XYZ file of C-alpha atoms in Angstrom:
519
model
C -73.995 94.049 -128.734
C -70.392 93.464 -127.669
C -68.748 90.080 -128.002
C -65.922 89.544 -125.496
C -65.595 85.760 -125.628
C -62.246 84.049 -126.039
C -63.894 80.755 -127.001
C -63.758 79.972 -130.729
C -65.466 77.286 -132.785
C -63.073 75.978 -135.440
C -64.690 75.497 -138.853
C -63.435 75.056 -142.430
C -63.143 78.412 -144.233
C -65.799 77.594 -146.834
C -68.308 76.703 -144.124
C -67.721 80.064 -142.452
C -68.210 81.626 -145.887
C -71.587 79.854 -146.176
C -72.585 81.155 -142.730
C -71.549 84.693 -143.683
C -73.579 84.463 -146.886
C -76.618 83.350 -144.854
C -76.798 80.348 -147.158
C -76.416 78.085 -144.116
C -77.217 78.555 -140.410
C -75.853 75.305 -138.984
C -72.457 73.860 -138.086
C -71.244 70.481 -136.903
C -69.961 70.094 -133.360
C -68.162 67.346 -131.467
C -70.462 67.788 -128.486
C -74.162 68.114 -127.764
C -73.569 70.810 -125.120
C -72.172 74.026 -126.562
C -71.277 77.461 -125.158
C -73.933 80.187 -125.511
C -71.725 82.285 -127.822
C -68.346 82.019 -129.500
C -66.143 83.378 -132.271
C -65.926 81.564 -135.610
C -62.307 80.689 -136.392
C -61.162 79.264 -139.762
C -59.022 76.166 -139.806
C -55.834 75.862 -141.818
C -57.424 74.153 -144.805
C -55.310 72.067 -147.169
C -57.919 70.014 -148.998
C -57.709 69.353 -152.722
C -60.418 70.145 -155.243
C -61.640 66.510 -155.425
C -62.001 66.468 -151.647
C -63.990 69.705 -151.720
C -66.271 68.329 -154.433
C -66.917 65.252 -152.328
C -67.698 67.342 -149.242
C -69.767 70.221 -150.695
C -72.694 70.298 -153.078
C -71.954 71.552 -156.629
C -74.390 74.475 -156.347
C -72.511 75.843 -153.337
C -69.109 75.472 -154.982
C -70.424 77.347 -158.042
C -71.716 80.123 -155.809
C -68.268 80.813 -154.345
C -66.237 80.264 -157.507
C -65.716 83.982 -158.096
C -66.248 85.083 -154.506
C -63.258 85.825 -152.258
C -64.060 82.863 -150.009
C -60.628 81.330 -150.042
C -58.815 84.689 -150.101
C -60.911 85.896 -147.178
C -59.234 83.373 -144.945
C -55.696 83.496 -146.269
C -53.060 83.638 -143.565
C -49.720 85.381 -143.632
C -47.180 83.105 -141.999
C -44.898 84.767 -139.449
C -43.053 81.667 -138.274
C -43.682 77.973 -137.884
C -45.962 78.464 -134.902
C -47.967 81.653 -135.385
C -49.615 83.462 -138.296
C -52.189 86.173 -138.822
C -55.671 84.672 -138.837
C -58.557 86.969 -139.755
C -61.802 86.591 -137.803
C -65.002 87.785 -139.461
C -67.907 86.741 -137.268
C -69.210 85.335 -134.011
C -72.307 83.268 -133.316
C -74.983 82.563 -130.748
C -75.825 78.931 -130.081
C -79.566 78.270 -130.408
C -80.209 74.524 -130.474
C -78.608 71.169 -131.235
C -79.964 68.052 -132.939
C -78.544 64.556 -133.436
C -78.725 62.812 -136.830
C -77.784 59.214 -137.648
C -80.291 57.776 -140.131
C -79.477 57.658 -143.844
C -82.825 59.095 -144.959
C -82.369 61.998 -142.516
C -78.903 62.685 -143.920
C -80.285 62.760 -147.462
C -82.869 65.358 -146.414
C -80.272 67.299 -144.405
C -77.974 67.507 -147.420
C -80.649 69.352 -149.406
C -80.940 71.956 -146.634
C -77.193 72.558 -146.221
C -74.046 72.816 -148.338
C -72.838 69.259 -147.584
C -73.229 66.250 -149.828
C -75.098 63.206 -148.502
C -71.927 61.171 -149.119
C -69.913 63.412 -146.784
C -72.572 63.284 -144.047
C -72.575 59.499 -144.276
C -68.790 59.525 -143.814
C -69.144 61.663 -140.682
C -71.663 59.249 -139.190
C -69.395 56.325 -140.006
C -66.481 58.018 -138.213
C -68.322 59.662 -135.298
C -71.396 57.348 -135.113
C -73.626 60.426 -135.004
C -73.755 64.070 -136.132
C -74.260 66.888 -133.656
C -75.744 69.718 -135.700
C -76.198 73.085 -133.987
C -78.306 76.008 -135.138
C -76.381 79.290 -135.114
C -77.444 82.897 -135.326
C -74.366 84.538 -136.894
C -73.172 88.135 -136.411
C -70.516 89.716 -138.614
C -67.892 91.920 -136.947
C -68.100 95.532 -138.121
C -64.449 95.234 -139.143
C -62.402 92.053 -139.702
C -60.292 91.184 -136.672
C -56.693 90.106 -137.444
C -55.270 87.920 -134.685
C -51.753 86.527 -134.296
C -52.195 82.945 -133.193
C -51.359 79.369 -133.950
C -53.996 78.448 -136.533
C -56.179 75.399 -135.815
C -55.527 72.476 -138.131
C -58.300 70.976 -140.234
C -58.759 68.017 -137.870
C -59.974 70.541 -135.244
C -63.098 71.373 -137.286
C -66.116 71.174 -134.990
C -63.967 71.589 -131.859
C -63.558 74.595 -129.575
C -60.275 76.398 -128.905
C -59.143 79.328 -126.799
C -58.194 82.617 -128.469
C -55.183 84.600 -127.205
C -57.514 87.498 -126.385
C -61.123 88.509 -126.875
C -61.985 90.460 -130.068
C -64.029 93.118 -128.277
C -65.928 95.376 -130.647
C -69.516 96.232 -131.368
C -71.227 93.928 -133.829
C -74.187 94.678 -136.066
C -77.467 92.865 -136.448
C -77.639 89.166 -137.143
C -77.084 88.164 -140.758
C -80.450 86.361 -140.828
C -83.551 88.123 -139.462
C -85.335 86.626 -136.449
C -88.390 85.694 -138.546
C -86.349 83.948 -141.248
C -84.205 82.188 -138.629
C -87.268 80.800 -136.845
C -88.776 79.606 -140.127
C -85.576 77.955 -141.344
C -84.901 76.329 -137.963
C -88.310 74.663 -138.020
C -87.597 73.506 -141.560
C -84.397 71.836 -140.315
C -86.179 70.250 -137.357
C -88.835 68.802 -139.654
C -86.326 68.057 -142.465
C -88.721 69.587 -144.957
C -87.354 69.979 -148.511
C -86.323 73.510 -149.521
C -89.342 75.296 -151.053
C -87.423 77.165 -153.779
C -84.874 74.767 -155.277
C -85.036 76.461 -158.671
C -84.365 79.899 -157.153
C -81.390 78.542 -155.227
C -79.976 77.162 -158.466
C -80.585 80.487 -160.215
C -78.804 82.378 -157.430
C -75.784 80.087 -157.713
C -75.583 80.763 -161.453
C -75.966 84.520 -160.940
C -72.725 84.624 -158.971
C -70.870 84.104 -162.247
C -72.613 87.182 -163.740
C -72.933 89.356 -160.658
C -70.045 91.650 -161.543
C -71.238 92.192 -165.120
C -73.940 94.690 -164.251
C -76.259 96.111 -161.640
C -79.204 94.175 -163.053
C -77.588 90.865 -162.109
C -76.527 92.307 -158.750
C -80.060 93.497 -158.032
C -81.612 90.135 -158.893
C -78.995 88.323 -156.804
C -79.745 90.594 -153.849
C -83.495 90.092 -154.104
C -83.132 86.320 -154.435
C -80.993 86.109 -151.296
C -83.588 88.107 -149.383
C -86.476 86.013 -150.747
C -84.674 82.789 -149.826
C -84.240 84.037 -146.243
C -80.447 84.179 -146.488
C -80.070 87.841 -145.586
C -81.783 90.857 -144.131
C -83.040 93.577 -146.444
C -80.545 96.074 -145.044
C -77.665 93.660 -145.654
C -78.464 92.709 -149.231
C -76.472 95.573 -150.684
C -75.580 96.024 -154.311
C -71.838 95.892 -154.821
C -70.554 97.644 -157.909
C -67.165 96.226 -158.910
C -66.109 99.751 -159.967
C -65.703 100.523 -156.245
C -62.431 98.608 -156.488
C -60.846 101.453 -158.476
C -62.996 104.272 -157.128
C -61.456 103.873 -153.663
C -58.025 104.767 -155.132
C -59.003 108.210 -156.503
C -58.026 110.169 -153.400
C -54.750 108.312 -153.001
C -53.835 108.904 -156.664
C -54.595 112.620 -156.356
C -52.124 112.886 -153.490
C -49.411 110.926 -155.316
C -46.854 111.738 -158.009
C -48.706 109.725 -160.682
C -50.345 112.362 -162.871
C -51.169 109.886 -165.640
C -52.820 107.449 -163.211
C -54.794 110.261 -161.585
C -55.918 111.512 -164.994
C -57.149 108.031 -165.912
C -59.157 107.747 -162.670
C -60.666 111.208 -163.187
C -61.797 110.244 -166.695
C -63.261 106.971 -165.422
C -65.062 108.835 -162.634
C -66.601 111.363 -165.002
C -67.845 108.517 -167.193
C -69.166 106.772 -164.076
C -71.338 109.697 -162.999
C -72.758 110.113 -166.507
C -70.446 112.216 -168.669
C -69.577 110.809 -172.071
C -66.638 111.043 -174.479
C -64.147 111.881 -171.798
C -60.687 112.067 -173.404
C -57.260 113.429 -172.617
C -56.474 116.670 -174.397
C -53.084 117.068 -175.997
C -52.699 113.435 -177.048
C -52.083 113.211 -180.791
C -54.759 110.600 -181.412
C -57.528 112.822 -180.052
C -57.915 115.420 -182.837
C -61.658 115.179 -183.391
C -62.244 118.144 -181.087
C -59.938 120.526 -183.006
C -57.550 120.643 -180.100
C -54.439 119.447 -181.929
C -53.106 122.978 -182.162
C -53.116 123.352 -178.372
C -49.708 122.934 -176.790
C -50.321 121.262 -173.447
C -48.554 122.675 -170.395
C -45.743 120.602 -168.965
C -47.640 119.865 -165.759
C -50.776 117.765 -165.677
C -53.228 116.467 -168.279
C -56.415 117.890 -169.727
C -59.882 116.368 -170.032
C -62.773 117.074 -172.406
C -66.379 115.825 -172.144
C -69.020 116.823 -174.682
C -72.182 115.190 -173.234
C -74.617 115.770 -171.632
C -72.958 119.202 -171.638
C -69.453 120.438 -172.269
C -66.933 119.996 -169.488
C -63.282 120.955 -169.801
C -60.877 120.070 -167.043
C -57.301 119.643 -165.960
C -55.719 117.073 -163.605
C -52.784 117.765 -161.340
C -51.494 115.092 -158.976
C -50.173 116.830 -155.878
C -46.666 115.451 -155.402
C -45.803 115.405 -159.096
C -45.587 119.161 -159.487
C -46.515 120.932 -156.250
C -48.278 123.106 -158.813
C -50.030 125.757 -156.783
C -47.099 126.296 -154.498
C -44.530 126.865 -157.238
C -46.544 127.593 -160.398
C -46.083 131.099 -161.755
C -48.962 133.336 -162.758
C -48.015 132.948 -166.430
C -47.966 129.122 -166.211
C -51.318 128.994 -164.450
C -52.888 131.339 -166.975
C -51.477 129.127 -169.727
C -53.383 126.147 -168.298
C -56.576 128.218 -168.041
C -56.318 129.530 -171.579
C -55.200 126.255 -173.175
C -57.504 123.781 -171.481
C -60.208 125.666 -169.647
C -61.035 128.069 -172.484
C -62.343 131.077 -170.483
C -63.619 132.962 -173.531
C -65.406 130.012 -175.128
C -69.153 130.393 -174.442
C -69.826 126.762 -175.378
C -67.800 125.479 -172.417
C -70.420 124.942 -169.748
C -68.208 123.774 -166.892
C -64.526 124.199 -166.042
C -62.908 122.069 -163.337
C -59.364 121.732 -162.127
C -58.855 118.460 -160.208
C -56.074 118.827 -157.660
C -55.244 118.137 -154.020
C -52.795 121.037 -153.698
C -53.543 124.458 -152.268
C -53.788 127.607 -154.411
C -51.681 130.666 -153.881
C -53.523 133.982 -153.610
C -52.597 134.831 -157.203
C -53.761 131.455 -158.509
C -57.008 131.786 -156.538
C -57.785 135.098 -158.171
C -57.030 133.650 -161.619
C -59.304 130.667 -160.987
C -62.136 132.960 -159.913
C -61.691 135.202 -162.954
C -61.794 132.163 -165.261
C -64.821 130.671 -163.401
C -62.859 127.505 -162.611
C -64.061 125.030 -160.006
C -61.310 123.435 -157.932
C -62.378 119.901 -156.989
C -60.378 117.840 -154.530
C -59.740 114.139 -155.266
C -61.715 113.220 -152.130
C -64.775 115.038 -153.442
C -64.564 113.352 -156.836
C -64.269 110.007 -155.048
C -67.399 110.772 -153.012
C -69.325 111.541 -156.217
C -68.193 108.325 -157.893
C -68.881 106.254 -154.747
C -72.362 107.695 -154.453
C -73.155 106.840 -158.067
C -71.774 103.299 -157.632
C -73.732 102.652 -154.437
C -76.960 104.283 -155.616
C -77.045 104.154 -159.441
C -78.788 107.117 -161.028
C -78.747 109.315 -157.923
C -76.381 111.877 -159.496
C -78.449 114.101 -161.790
C -75.902 115.908 -163.956
C -78.440 118.552 -164.966
C -78.903 119.425 -161.278
C -75.141 119.392 -160.792
C -74.632 121.759 -163.759
C -75.944 124.982 -162.123
C -73.903 124.129 -159.036
C -70.734 124.018 -161.133
C -71.664 127.114 -163.164
C -72.397 129.405 -160.213
C -70.121 131.053 -157.655
C -68.116 130.429 -155.623
C -65.253 129.337 -157.815
C -61.666 128.540 -156.935
C -61.045 126.480 -153.813
C -64.438 127.357 -152.308
C -66.093 125.462 -155.157
C -65.163 122.226 -153.428
C -67.460 123.125 -150.513
C -70.458 123.771 -152.764
C -69.935 120.405 -154.514
C -69.852 118.650 -151.154
C -73.074 120.461 -150.231
C -74.622 119.042 -153.413
C -73.484 115.545 -152.344
C -74.976 116.035 -148.870
C -78.274 117.119 -150.421
C -78.392 113.938 -152.535
C -77.641 111.833 -149.458
C -80.420 113.564 -147.554
C -82.895 112.803 -150.341
C -81.872 109.149 -150.122
C -82.249 109.185 -146.327
C -85.744 110.658 -146.670
C -86.777 107.883 -149.031
C -85.214 105.247 -146.791
C -87.251 106.583 -143.847
C -90.450 106.564 -145.907
C -89.825 102.924 -146.834
C -89.286 102.059 -143.154
C -92.490 103.926 -142.312
C -94.470 101.767 -144.753
C -92.903 98.616 -143.301
C -93.596 99.681 -139.695
C -97.183 100.684 -140.474
C -97.811 97.235 -141.936
C -96.233 95.553 -138.899
C -98.215 97.706 -136.458
C -101.594 97.282 -138.140
C -101.217 93.797 -139.575
C -102.663 95.055 -142.861
C -101.305 94.073 -146.251
C -101.037 97.699 -147.442
C -101.131 101.194 -145.964
C -102.370 104.571 -147.110
C -100.468 107.810 -147.541
C -101.891 109.411 -144.388
C -100.527 106.699 -142.100
C -97.083 106.973 -143.690
C -97.195 110.777 -143.525
C -97.926 110.848 -139.785
C -95.321 108.199 -138.933
C -92.660 109.959 -141.002
C -93.493 113.296 -139.379
C -93.071 111.800 -135.907
C -89.643 110.364 -136.746
C -88.217 113.062 -139.034
C -87.055 115.395 -136.276
C -85.247 112.584 -134.442
C -83.474 111.610 -137.659
C -82.627 115.255 -138.536
C -84.653 114.909 -141.733
C -86.671 117.707 -143.365
C -90.408 118.021 -142.880
C -92.512 116.920 -145.840
C -96.000 117.910 -146.880
C -98.583 115.239 -147.483
C -98.277 115.877 -151.226
C -94.489 115.420 -151.086
C -94.908 112.137 -149.202
C -97.445 110.970 -151.787
C -95.149 111.785 -154.717
C -92.160 110.076 -153.073
C -94.200 106.931 -152.364
C -95.369 106.767 -155.988
C -91.748 107.148 -157.128
C -90.567 104.371 -154.774
C -93.313 102.041 -155.994
C -92.444 102.380 -159.674
C -91.239 99.197 -161.421
C -87.806 100.758 -161.915
C -87.414 101.419 -158.179
C -88.997 98.322 -156.705
C -88.778 99.392 -153.054
C -92.548 99.498 -152.534
C -95.559 97.935 -154.183
C -98.692 99.923 -155.028
C -102.286 98.755 -154.933
C -104.162 99.974 -157.990
C -107.922 100.146 -157.544
C -110.784 102.124 -159.028
C -110.529 104.944 -156.490
C -106.775 105.202 -157.033
C -107.273 105.723 -160.761
C -109.569 108.667 -160.056
C -107.733 110.078 -157.043
C -104.026 109.408 -156.455
C -104.505 110.255 -152.790
C -106.261 106.929 -152.303
C -103.202 104.901 -153.375
C -102.109 102.201 -150.933
C -98.575 100.867 -150.642
C -96.810 97.786 -149.320
C -93.202 97.016 -148.418
C -90.871 95.122 -150.768
C -87.302 95.919 -149.732
C -85.354 98.501 -147.755
C -83.094 101.242 -149.060
C -79.770 101.206 -147.253
C -77.921 104.509 -147.656
C -74.143 104.163 -147.889
C -72.006 107.029 -146.588
C -68.443 107.538 -147.765
C -65.611 106.856 -145.343
C -64.090 110.137 -146.579
C -64.720 113.138 -144.385
C -66.216 116.278 -145.877
C -63.494 118.239 -144.088
C -60.029 117.719 -145.548
């Protein structure tokens, strides 16, 4: 759907944050009649912490303490009149209700982020509260707009944007079923059914970055509470903050920084004891007698199998354009140990192109050339789908021809194969969900999933699967460690796995790298 409206509803930044989180689906308005759709525009907020504590409930303030809520709406001042205001979402107006009674405001406070004290203040000032139900849609990309920012006294009012932020928007943040259920709850002013879970989710925000377990629980809680769709409750690994800089570092003149990111990436995908070779403190591997070449830094990993590598940032040396045959052979012999049978894998990480002579040397020494973009794709994939990179499956890929620059293509083919496996499992999960919706049953059998997958696989450019392969994938997805599907265990299932029945728990959303496979 394309939003082309120039009408904007002005709201405090934290209230837009709550709408984006799906934590809230209402906003105050100064009128009972509202436009059918409009952009959400943050006001220029200048409130102090005591004022925020009086306006918003403590659980909400805890939930955004470490989130980029305030940073998300920072504005870069250009002059006294205009600044850059970032727009993140637009909304569809659904309904409006009027509230004035104290007991209604108490109940309303429990269903929103506002304190009862603040709602009472609004009624005292405005005599009534116009509360509208909004179905919110996030823009695919934030929209920066140069404009005079609305002041905080404009909250709840409409303003005209300089131009319409036309772009395609995704699905609504809250699913249609959850929106209908929560709207009725607001109409009836029924107390929230899961107060304890809401409190737990608020506390999890403080721990969310500490591990994927906390992230996973936070995601599932938000879905259970009806705050988000299953395909929008994505795990966010904080390591993505440095992973996105790998390609840039490989094309820079910072060899040390690139070396550090390569070591972190290898640890991220599962290698252990990744150290820089040639540094005096790392003598446990009997490498102290090696004189490191002037250009680049070496890497050594000893588990789950031996990997020896070398990092060369492109602009620091222009290595493969100017490096002599003797210098390149020195790197191969010193760090990549061609005659050492215990070295399972040899990789040279570089963005530069090889000369013909260097290419031949790399092939002779069975050296894989991996581009920074490819390493970034591997690390991103592991961060977005933990455990999807099987290093023992990657090992034969790295040990077999082609070597040299063509090795980068085979590694990208390995990445594409992993992504396809994830896409297959995502389609099987959707098939279970759709079968349940179509039949109204609480669980479905393998045959139904097999036939639905087969009918959709060709359209999705996915491989055909046998019934046995579908069965094995469904059992895998219903394991406690996966948690995408549930499995009904009955007497027949214990005797014959083909009689297993499955039910939907949550979707698998496959993330693709923004980096192209063609460099």
